[in-house]
Amino acid sequence: MNTKKTWLELKSVEAWLGAKQVFRDLSLSMKLGENTVVLGPNGAGKSSLVQLISRNLYPVVKPGSCLRLFGSENINLWKLRSRLGFLSTDLENRTAGRIQARDLVLSGLFGAIGLGRDQNPSIKQQQDVDTLMQIMDLSELAEHVFAELSDGQRRRVLIARALVHRPEVLVLDEPARALDLKAAHQLQKSLRQLAQQGTTLLQVTHRVDTIIPEMERVVFLKDGVVVGDSGPDQQLKSQPLTELFETPLEVVNSNGYRQVLPAAE
């Protein structure tokens, strides 16, 4: 019997981005302690799913449809910030380059990007952030401004910011976007540590090679529809991925990771 609590429940969700319908009848649920990857091609609706969870996109209100976070339809993300953290492209784009890395992480305590005059973290909060930055291997970068950091360092700083409230769930939208191999591997190491320490991860991506071994569920999303939902051993194989991405693919496994190569046609 599965006793894990459901943190996300979508039932018959319809949603629009302007004049474009991104979901017509989306149903999906996720449980605490179940690290999950949502995988699909560009345009599948992956980032729109993250926007639904972050409340930057609102579903159409209609009978039989619901969106629940941690069992509640009355969602106040400010109150949920201790349970739910986000890493998104939008957040990175909105971050001013002249903010020091440590101040950016501290600002997550106030739901802000950078510290304002009336935002004064306590000594305990500052100590907790210093510990967090040490865990994320960011201590030497604490006084560096965000604009001077590499893409990989920026990504880890933003993950640290998302973790300041010790959330139960961390939602990652294309976390390895634009990272070189070294930065991607450092990021994967950090995510593996978080998963092993009990943080529930939801990774949204189109890249199979960025999926860490701790992911135990893979959801295929295509044209706003769930077209597959099972374990990685069933989903991350040549034939299912060939059908998802509509191109001949061959999967190679090594040390719990998977690489995708073009298959002979």
PDB file of C-alpha atoms in Angstrom:
ATOM      1  CA  MET A   1       0.000   0.000   0.000  1.00  0.00           C
ATOM      2  CA  ASN A   2       1.392   3.410  -1.006  1.00  0.00           C
ATOM      3  CA  THR A   3       1.116   5.787   1.966  1.00  0.00           C
ATOM      4  CA  LYS A   4       3.073   8.686   0.451  1.00  0.00           C
ATOM      5  CA  LYS A   5       1.158  11.962   0.518  1.00  0.00           C
ATOM      6  CA  THR A   6       0.158  13.628  -2.735  1.00  0.00           C
ATOM      7  CA  TRP A   7       1.717  17.075  -3.164  1.00  0.00           C
ATOM      8  CA  LEU A   8       0.349  17.809  -6.651  1.00  0.00           C
ATOM      9  CA  GLU A   9      -3.010  16.867  -8.082  1.00  0.00           C
ATOM     10  CA  LEU A  10      -4.234  18.027 -11.481  1.00  0.00           C
ATOM     11  CA  LYS A  11      -7.628  16.786 -12.610  1.00  0.00           C
ATOM     12  CA  SER A  12      -9.095  17.535 -16.056  1.00  0.00           C
ATOM     13  CA  VAL A  13      -7.175  20.819 -16.240  1.00  0.00           C
ATOM     14  CA  GLU A  14      -7.730  23.196 -19.137  1.00  0.00           C
ATOM     15  CA  ALA A  15      -5.345  26.141 -19.551  1.00  0.00           C
ATOM     16  CA  TRP A  16      -4.554  28.784 -22.132  1.00  0.00           C
ATOM     17  CA  LEU A  17      -1.577  31.008 -22.904  1.00  0.00           C
ATOM     18  CA  GLY A  18      -3.232  33.933 -24.630  1.00  0.00           C
ATOM     19  CA  ALA A  19      -5.097  32.514 -27.600  1.00  0.00           C
ATOM     20  CA  LYS A  20      -3.266  29.171 -27.431  1.00  0.00           C
ATOM     21  CA  GLN A  21      -4.714  26.229 -25.536  1.00  0.00           C
ATOM     22  CA  VAL A  22      -1.816  24.441 -23.810  1.00  0.00           C
ATOM     23  CA  PHE A  23      -3.870  21.876 -21.869  1.00  0.00           C
ATOM     24  CA  ARG A  24      -7.308  20.569 -22.722  1.00  0.00           C
ATOM     25  CA  ASP A  25      -7.820  17.758 -20.201  1.00  0.00           C
ATOM     26  CA  LEU A  26      -4.647  17.271 -18.164  1.00  0.00           C
ATOM     27  CA  SER A  27      -4.750  14.886 -15.213  1.00  0.00           C
ATOM     28  CA  LEU A  28      -1.606  14.120 -13.215  1.00  0.00           C
ATOM     29  CA  SER A  29      -0.662  13.547  -9.583  1.00  0.00           C
ATOM     30  CA  MET A  30       2.681  13.375  -7.774  1.00  0.00           C
ATOM     31  CA  LYS A  31       3.635  12.145  -4.328  1.00  0.00           C
ATOM     32  CA  LEU A  32       6.191  13.248  -1.769  1.00  0.00           C
ATOM     33  CA  GLY A  33       9.319  11.125  -1.883  1.00  0.00           C
ATOM     34  CA  GLU A  34       8.731  10.235  -5.533  1.00  0.00           C
ATOM     35  CA  ASN A  35      11.394  11.932  -7.663  1.00  0.00           C
ATOM     36  CA  THR A  36       9.854  12.543 -11.071  1.00  0.00           C
ATOM     37  CA  VAL A  37      10.957  13.665 -14.524  1.00  0.00           C
ATOM     38  CA  VAL A  38       8.509  15.207 -16.987  1.00  0.00           C
ATOM     39  CA  LEU A  39      10.089  14.604 -20.385  1.00  0.00           C
ATOM     40  CA  GLY A  40       8.988  15.819 -23.778  1.00  0.00           C
ATOM     41  CA  PRO A  41       9.940  17.716 -26.937  1.00  0.00           C
ATOM     42  CA  ASN A  42       9.856  21.486 -27.228  1.00  0.00           C
ATOM     43  CA  GLY A  43       6.290  22.747 -27.284  1.00  0.00           C
ATOM     44  CA  ALA A  44       4.987  19.783 -25.286  1.00  0.00           C
ATOM     45  CA  GLY A  45       3.700  21.982 -22.447  1.00  0.00           C
ATOM     46  CA  LYS A  46       6.495  21.293 -19.949  1.00  0.00           C
ATOM     47  CA  SER A  47       7.151  24.901 -18.942  1.00  0.00           C
ATOM     48  CA  SER A  48       3.398  25.550 -18.881  1.00  0.00           C
ATOM     49  CA  LEU A  49       3.112  22.750 -16.318  1.00  0.00           C
ATOM     50  CA  VAL A  50       5.692  24.523 -14.143  1.00  0.00           C
ATOM     51  CA  GLN A  51       3.716  27.758 -14.549  1.00  0.00           C
ATOM     52  CA  LEU A  52       0.576  25.981 -13.354  1.00  0.00           C
ATOM     53  CA  ILE A  53       2.394  24.809 -10.240  1.00  0.00           C
ATOM     54  CA  SER A  54       3.961  28.237  -9.599  1.00  0.00           C
ATOM     55  CA  ARG A  55       0.587  29.947 -10.177  1.00  0.00           C
ATOM     56  CA  ASN A  56       1.882  32.022 -13.067  1.00  0.00           C
ATOM     57  CA  LEU A  57      -0.687  30.249 -15.236  1.00  0.00           C
ATOM     58  CA  TYR A  58      -4.250  29.718 -14.053  1.00  0.00           C
ATOM     59  CA  PRO A  59      -6.488  26.863 -15.207  1.00  0.00           C
ATOM     60  CA  VAL A  60      -9.990  27.432 -16.493  1.00  0.00           C
ATOM     61  CA  VAL A  61     -12.501  27.076 -13.656  1.00  0.00           C
ATOM     62  CA  LYS A  62     -15.009  24.405 -14.626  1.00  0.00           C
ATOM     63  CA  PRO A  63     -16.937  21.530 -12.995  1.00  0.00           C
ATOM     64  CA  GLY A  64     -14.885  18.411 -12.341  1.00  0.00           C
ATOM     65  CA  SER A  65     -11.565  20.203 -12.756  1.00  0.00           C
ATOM     66  CA  CYS A  66      -9.106  21.008  -9.962  1.00  0.00           C
ATOM     67  CA  LEU A  67      -5.531  21.940  -9.127  1.00  0.00           C
ATOM     68  CA  ARG A  68      -4.407  21.025  -5.615  1.00  0.00           C
ATOM     69  CA  LEU A  69      -1.052  21.609  -3.931  1.00  0.00           C
ATOM     70  CA  PHE A  70      -0.474  19.609  -0.753  1.00  0.00           C
ATOM     71  CA  GLY A  71      -4.176  18.752  -0.708  1.00  0.00           C
ATOM     72  CA  SER A  72      -5.529  22.302  -0.962  1.00  0.00           C
ATOM     73  CA  GLU A  73      -7.218  24.177  -3.810  1.00  0.00           C
ATOM     74  CA  ASN A  74      -6.908  27.457  -1.865  1.00  0.00           C
ATOM     75  CA  ILE A  75      -3.306  28.079  -2.833  1.00  0.00           C
ATOM     76  CA  ASN A  76      -1.173  30.829  -1.323  1.00  0.00           C
ATOM     77  CA  LEU A  77       2.361  30.369  -2.613  1.00  0.00           C
ATOM     78  CA  TRP A  78       3.757  32.739   0.012  1.00  0.00           C
ATOM     79  CA  LYS A  79       2.496  30.360   2.698  1.00  0.00           C
ATOM     80  CA  LEU A  80       3.712  27.383   0.679  1.00  0.00           C
ATOM     81  CA  ARG A  81       7.264  28.668   0.199  1.00  0.00           C
ATOM     82  CA  SER A  82       8.515  26.471   3.050  1.00  0.00           C
ATOM     83  CA  ARG A  83       7.187  23.416   1.180  1.00  0.00           C
ATOM     84  CA  LEU A  84       7.807  24.264  -2.472  1.00  0.00           C
ATOM     85  CA  GLY A  85      10.899  25.719  -4.189  1.00  0.00           C
ATOM     86  CA  PHE A  86      11.403  26.651  -7.849  1.00  0.00           C
ATOM     87  CA  LEU A  87      14.258  26.943 -10.305  1.00  0.00           C
ATOM     88  CA  SER A  88      13.092  28.423 -13.598  1.00  0.00           C
ATOM     89  CA  THR A  89      14.461  30.202 -16.639  1.00  0.00           C
ATOM     90  CA  ASP A  90      12.143  33.119 -15.894  1.00  0.00           C
ATOM     91  CA  LEU A  91      13.679  33.609 -12.451  1.00  0.00           C
ATOM     92  CA  GLU A  92      17.201  33.595 -13.871  1.00  0.00           C
ATOM     93  CA  ASN A  93      16.231  36.126 -16.536  1.00  0.00           C
ATOM     94  CA  ARG A  94      14.711  38.454 -13.939  1.00  0.00           C
ATOM     95  CA  THR A  95      17.749  38.387 -11.657  1.00  0.00           C
ATOM     96  CA  ALA A  96      19.762  41.616 -11.780  1.00  0.00           C
ATOM     97  CA  GLY A  97      23.404  40.938 -12.530  1.00  0.00           C
ATOM     98  CA  ARG A  98      24.911  43.223  -9.848  1.00  0.00           C
ATOM     99  CA  ILE A  99      23.470  41.304  -6.892  1.00  0.00           C
ATOM    100  CA  GLN A 100      26.068  39.431  -4.839  1.00  0.00           C
ATOM    101  CA  ALA A 101      25.496  35.677  -4.721  1.00  0.00           C
ATOM    102  CA  ARG A 102      25.013  35.540  -0.932  1.00  0.00           C
ATOM    103  CA  ASP A 103      22.507  38.413  -0.977  1.00  0.00           C
ATOM    104  CA  LEU A 104      20.567  36.716  -3.740  1.00  0.00           C
ATOM    105  CA  VAL A 105      20.285  33.537  -1.688  1.00  0.00           C
ATOM    106  CA  LEU A 106      19.309  35.528   1.412  1.00  0.00           C
ATOM    107  CA  SER A 107      16.632  37.377  -0.548  1.00  0.00           C
ATOM    108  CA  GLY A 108      14.828  34.092  -1.075  1.00  0.00           C
ATOM    109  CA  LEU A 109      13.828  34.307   2.599  1.00  0.00           C
ATOM    110  CA  PHE A 110      11.613  37.259   1.669  1.00  0.00           C
ATOM    111  CA  GLY A 111      10.403  36.008  -1.704  1.00  0.00           C
ATOM    112  CA  ALA A 112      12.418  38.786  -3.351  1.00  0.00           C
ATOM    113  CA  ILE A 113      15.260  39.086  -5.846  1.00  0.00           C
ATOM    114  CA  GLY A 114      17.855  41.041  -3.890  1.00  0.00           C
ATOM    115  CA  LEU A 115      17.651  42.551  -0.411  1.00  0.00           C
ATOM    116  CA  GLY A 116      15.683  45.748   0.116  1.00  0.00           C
ATOM    117  CA  ARG A 117      16.235  48.258   2.905  1.00  0.00           C
ATOM    118  CA  ASP A 118      13.484  46.764   5.039  1.00  0.00           C
ATOM    119  CA  GLN A 119      14.696  43.181   4.585  1.00  0.00           C
ATOM    120  CA  ASN A 120      17.141  42.361   7.344  1.00  0.00           C
ATOM    121  CA  PRO A 121      17.873  38.662   7.803  1.00  0.00           C
ATOM    122  CA  SER A 122      18.643  37.577  11.349  1.00  0.00           C
ATOM    123  CA  ILE A 123      22.030  36.234  12.447  1.00  0.00           C
ATOM    124  CA  LYS A 124      20.523  32.722  12.511  1.00  0.00           C
ATOM    125  CA  GLN A 125      19.190  33.118   8.978  1.00  0.00           C
ATOM    126  CA  GLN A 126      22.568  34.364   7.754  1.00  0.00           C
ATOM    127  CA  GLN A 127      24.303  31.407   9.388  1.00  0.00           C
ATOM    128  CA  ASP A 128      21.837  28.989   7.806  1.00  0.00           C
ATOM    129  CA  VAL A 129      22.443  30.523   4.373  1.00  0.00           C
ATOM    130  CA  ASP A 130      26.221  30.305   4.835  1.00  0.00           C
ATOM    131  CA  THR A 131      25.805  26.613   5.687  1.00  0.00           C
ATOM    132  CA  LEU A 132      23.596  26.079   2.658  1.00  0.00           C
ATOM    133  CA  MET A 133      26.102  27.774   0.367  1.00  0.00           C
ATOM    134  CA  GLN A 134      28.843  25.592   1.786  1.00  0.00           C
ATOM    135  CA  ILE A 135      26.770  22.481   1.048  1.00  0.00           C
ATOM    136  CA  MET A 136      26.211  23.716  -2.516  1.00  0.00           C
ATOM    137  CA  ASP A 137      29.974  24.409  -2.878  1.00  0.00           C
ATOM    138  CA  LEU A 138      29.323  28.138  -3.249  1.00  0.00           C
ATOM    139  CA  SER A 139      31.167  29.608  -0.255  1.00  0.00           C
ATOM    140  CA  GLU A 140      34.032  30.996  -2.358  1.00  0.00           C
ATOM    141  CA  LEU A 141      31.511  32.758  -4.603  1.00  0.00           C
ATOM    142  CA  ALA A 142      29.501  34.418  -1.826  1.00  0.00           C
ATOM    143  CA  GLU A 143      30.689  37.968  -2.583  1.00  0.00           C
ATOM    144  CA  HIS A 144      30.840  37.567  -6.366  1.00  0.00           C
ATOM    145  CA  VAL A 145      28.179  39.420  -8.297  1.00  0.00           C
ATOM    146  CA  PHE A 146      25.696  37.295 -10.207  1.00  0.00           C
ATOM    147  CA  ALA A 147      26.743  38.686 -13.610  1.00  0.00           C
ATOM    148  CA  GLU A 148      30.325  37.458 -13.108  1.00  0.00           C
ATOM    149  CA  LEU A 149      29.339  33.851 -12.447  1.00  0.00           C
ATOM    150  CA  SER A 150      29.350  31.078 -15.014  1.00  0.00           C
ATOM    151  CA  ASP A 151      26.041  29.578 -16.132  1.00  0.00           C
ATOM    152  CA  GLY A 152      26.601  26.557 -13.893  1.00  0.00           C
ATOM    153  CA  GLN A 153      27.457  28.699 -10.862  1.00  0.00           C
ATOM    154  CA  ARG A 154      24.371  30.857 -11.428  1.00  0.00           C
ATOM    155  CA  ARG A 155      22.186  27.785 -11.578  1.00  0.00           C
ATOM    156  CA  ARG A 156      23.570  26.474  -8.280  1.00  0.00           C
ATOM    157  CA  VAL A 157      23.117  29.888  -6.623  1.00  0.00           C
ATOM    158  CA  LEU A 158      19.467  29.927  -7.705  1.00  0.00           C
ATOM    159  CA  ILE A 159      18.985  26.383  -6.415  1.00  0.00           C
ATOM    160  CA  ALA A 160      20.428  27.528  -3.070  1.00  0.00           C
ATOM    161  CA  ARG A 161      17.960  30.430  -3.101  1.00  0.00           C
ATOM    162  CA  ALA A 162      15.118  27.978  -3.750  1.00  0.00           C
ATOM    163  CA  LEU A 163      16.254  25.893  -0.772  1.00  0.00           C
ATOM    164  CA  VAL A 164      16.458  28.640   1.881  1.00  0.00           C
ATOM    165  CA  HIS A 165      13.137  27.551   3.420  1.00  0.00           C
ATOM    166  CA  ARG A 166      14.106  23.860   3.283  1.00  0.00           C
ATOM    167  CA  PRO A 167      11.189  22.987   0.974  1.00  0.00           C
ATOM    168  CA  GLU A 168       9.867  19.456   0.720  1.00  0.00           C
ATOM    169  CA  VAL A 169       9.676  19.716  -3.078  1.00  0.00           C
ATOM    170  CA  LEU A 170      12.049  21.385  -5.558  1.00  0.00           C
ATOM    171  CA  VAL A 171      10.674  22.058  -9.064  1.00  0.00           C
ATOM    172  CA  LEU A 172      13.364  22.409 -11.739  1.00  0.00           C
ATOM    173  CA  ASP A 173      12.538  23.722 -15.206  1.00  0.00           C
ATOM    174  CA  GLU A 174      15.328  22.683 -17.626  1.00  0.00           C
ATOM    175  CA  PRO A 175      18.023  22.967 -14.912  1.00  0.00           C
ATOM    176  CA  ALA A 176      20.881  22.024 -17.257  1.00  0.00           C
ATOM    177  CA  ARG A 177      19.918  24.501 -19.982  1.00  0.00           C
ATOM    178  CA  ALA A 178      23.018  26.047 -21.648  1.00  0.00           C
ATOM    179  CA  LEU A 179      25.456  24.306 -19.268  1.00  0.00           C
ATOM    180  CA  ASP A 180      28.722  22.819 -20.466  1.00  0.00           C
ATOM    181  CA  LEU A 181      29.657  19.277 -19.452  1.00  0.00           C
ATOM    182  CA  LYS A 182      31.542  20.213 -16.267  1.00  0.00           C
ATOM    183  CA  ALA A 183      28.773  22.517 -15.030  1.00  0.00           C
ATOM    184  CA  ALA A 184      26.084  19.968 -15.902  1.00  0.00           C
ATOM    185  CA  HIS A 185      27.923  17.253 -13.981  1.00  0.00           C
ATOM    186  CA  GLN A 186      28.342  19.533 -10.947  1.00  0.00           C
ATOM    187  CA  LEU A 187      24.642  20.307 -11.065  1.00  0.00           C
ATOM    188  CA  GLN A 188      23.752  16.621 -11.298  1.00  0.00           C
ATOM    189  CA  LYS A 189      25.946  15.931  -8.265  1.00  0.00           C
ATOM    190  CA  SER A 190      24.090  18.600  -6.274  1.00  0.00           C
ATOM    191  CA  LEU A 191      20.693  17.236  -7.317  1.00  0.00           C
ATOM    192  CA  ARG A 192      21.699  13.688  -6.367  1.00  0.00           C
ATOM    193  CA  GLN A 193      22.713  14.900  -2.907  1.00  0.00           C
ATOM    194  CA  LEU A 194      19.376  16.681  -2.466  1.00  0.00           C
ATOM    195  CA  ALA A 195      17.440  13.585  -3.530  1.00  0.00           C
ATOM    196  CA  GLN A 196      19.460  11.357  -1.201  1.00  0.00           C
ATOM    197  CA  GLN A 197      18.853  13.777   1.672  1.00  0.00           C
ATOM    198  CA  GLY A 198      15.077  13.588   1.211  1.00  0.00           C
ATOM    199  CA  THR A 199      14.115  16.555  -0.984  1.00  0.00           C
ATOM    200  CA  THR A 200      11.487  15.506  -3.536  1.00  0.00           C
ATOM    201  CA  LEU A 201      12.538  16.563  -7.038  1.00  0.00           C
ATOM    202  CA  LEU A 202      10.399  17.361 -10.067  1.00  0.00           C
ATOM    203  CA  GLN A 203      12.576  17.904 -13.143  1.00  0.00           C
ATOM    204  CA  VAL A 204      11.056  19.184 -16.375  1.00  0.00           C
ATOM    205  CA  THR A 205      13.317  18.664 -19.378  1.00  0.00           C
ATOM    206  CA  HIS A 206      13.776  17.518 -22.962  1.00  0.00           C
ATOM    207  CA  ARG A 207      17.267  16.123 -22.249  1.00  0.00           C
ATOM    208  CA  VAL A 208      17.554  12.473 -21.258  1.00  0.00           C
ATOM    209  CA  ASP A 209      21.271  12.808 -20.448  1.00  0.00           C
ATOM    210  CA  THR A 210      20.531  15.179 -17.529  1.00  0.00           C
ATOM    211  CA  ILE A 211      18.292  12.693 -15.688  1.00  0.00           C
ATOM    212  CA  ILE A 212      19.958  11.490 -12.475  1.00  0.00           C
ATOM    213  CA  PRO A 213      19.711   7.843 -11.300  1.00  0.00           C
ATOM    214  CA  GLU A 214      17.554   8.867  -8.315  1.00  0.00           C
ATOM    215  CA  MET A 215      14.606   9.661 -10.589  1.00  0.00           C
ATOM    216  CA  GLU A 216      12.102   6.858 -10.139  1.00  0.00           C
ATOM    217  CA  ARG A 217       9.235   8.022 -12.336  1.00  0.00           C
ATOM    218  CA  VAL A 218       9.216   9.350 -15.899  1.00  0.00           C
ATOM    219  CA  VAL A 219       6.171  11.118 -17.344  1.00  0.00           C
ATOM    220  CA  PHE A 220       6.045  11.667 -21.107  1.00  0.00           C
ATOM    221  CA  LEU A 221       4.308  14.898 -22.146  1.00  0.00           C
ATOM    222  CA  LYS A 222       3.474  15.674 -25.754  1.00  0.00           C
ATOM    223  CA  ASP A 223       1.151  18.357 -27.160  1.00  0.00           C
ATOM    224  CA  GLY A 224      -0.168  19.024 -23.659  1.00  0.00           C
ATOM    225  CA  VAL A 225      -1.114  15.382 -23.096  1.00  0.00           C
ATOM    226  CA  VAL A 226       0.438  12.694 -20.861  1.00  0.00           C
ATOM    227  CA  VAL A 227       1.377   9.934 -23.304  1.00  0.00           C
ATOM    228  CA  GLY A 228       3.449   7.766 -20.965  1.00  0.00           C
ATOM    229  CA  ASP A 229       3.942   7.324 -17.228  1.00  0.00           C
ATOM    230  CA  SER A 230       6.132   4.621 -15.726  1.00  0.00           C
ATOM    231  CA  GLY A 231       9.572   3.897 -14.298  1.00  0.00           C
ATOM    232  CA  PRO A 232      12.818   4.856 -16.074  1.00  0.00           C
ATOM    233  CA  ASP A 233      13.549   1.251 -17.047  1.00  0.00           C
ATOM    234  CA  GLN A 234      10.301   1.182 -19.014  1.00  0.00           C
ATOM    235  CA  GLN A 235      10.263   4.739 -20.367  1.00  0.00           C
ATOM    236  CA  LEU A 236      13.882   5.565 -21.105  1.00  0.00           C
ATOM    237  CA  LYS A 237      14.331   2.971 -23.826  1.00  0.00           C
ATOM    238  CA  SER A 238      14.913   3.300 -27.530  1.00  0.00           C
ATOM    239  CA  GLN A 239      11.397   2.587 -28.808  1.00  0.00           C
ATOM    240  CA  PRO A 240       9.403   4.754 -26.331  1.00  0.00           C
ATOM    241  CA  LEU A 241      11.786   7.692 -26.837  1.00  0.00           C
ATOM    242  CA  THR A 242      11.706   7.243 -30.614  1.00  0.00           C
ATOM    243  CA  GLU A 243       7.914   7.577 -30.491  1.00  0.00           C
ATOM    244  CA  LEU A 244       7.987  10.535 -28.090  1.00  0.00           C
ATOM    245  CA  PHE A 245      10.484  12.595 -30.105  1.00  0.00           C
ATOM    246  CA  GLU A 246       9.404  11.249 -33.514  1.00  0.00           C
ATOM    247  CA  THR A 247      12.944  10.434 -34.606  1.00  0.00           C
ATOM    248  CA  PRO A 248      14.918   7.144 -34.549  1.00  0.00           C
ATOM    249  CA  LEU A 249      16.840   6.948 -31.266  1.00  0.00           C
ATOM    250  CA  GLU A 250      19.063   4.462 -29.479  1.00  0.00           C
ATOM    251  CA  VAL A 251      19.664   4.567 -25.724  1.00  0.00           C
ATOM    252  CA  VAL A 252      22.990   3.697 -24.095  1.00  0.00           C
ATOM    253  CA  ASN A 253      23.108   3.035 -20.322  1.00  0.00           C
ATOM    254  CA  SER A 254      26.149   3.693 -18.134  1.00  0.00           C
ATOM    255  CA  ASN A 255      26.432   4.037 -14.338  1.00  0.00           C
ATOM    256  CA  GLY A 256      22.741   4.807 -13.940  1.00  0.00           C
ATOM    257  CA  TYR A 257      22.775   7.518 -16.616  1.00  0.00           C
ATOM    258  CA  ARG A 258      21.438   7.306 -20.150  1.00  0.00           C
ATOM    259  CA  GLN A 259      22.724   8.810 -23.366  1.00  0.00           C
ATOM    260  CA  VAL A 260      20.570   9.080 -26.474  1.00  0.00           C
ATOM    261  CA  LEU A 261      22.142   8.532 -29.890  1.00  0.00           C
ATOM    262  CA  PRO A 262      20.699   8.653 -33.404  1.00  0.00           C
ATOM    263  CA  ALA A 263      19.600   5.194 -34.456  1.00  0.00           C
ATOM    264  CA  ALA A 264      20.237   3.666 -37.836  1.00  0.00           C
ATOM    265  CA  GLU A 265      17.217   4.193 -40.076  1.00  0.00           C
TER     266      GLU A 265
END
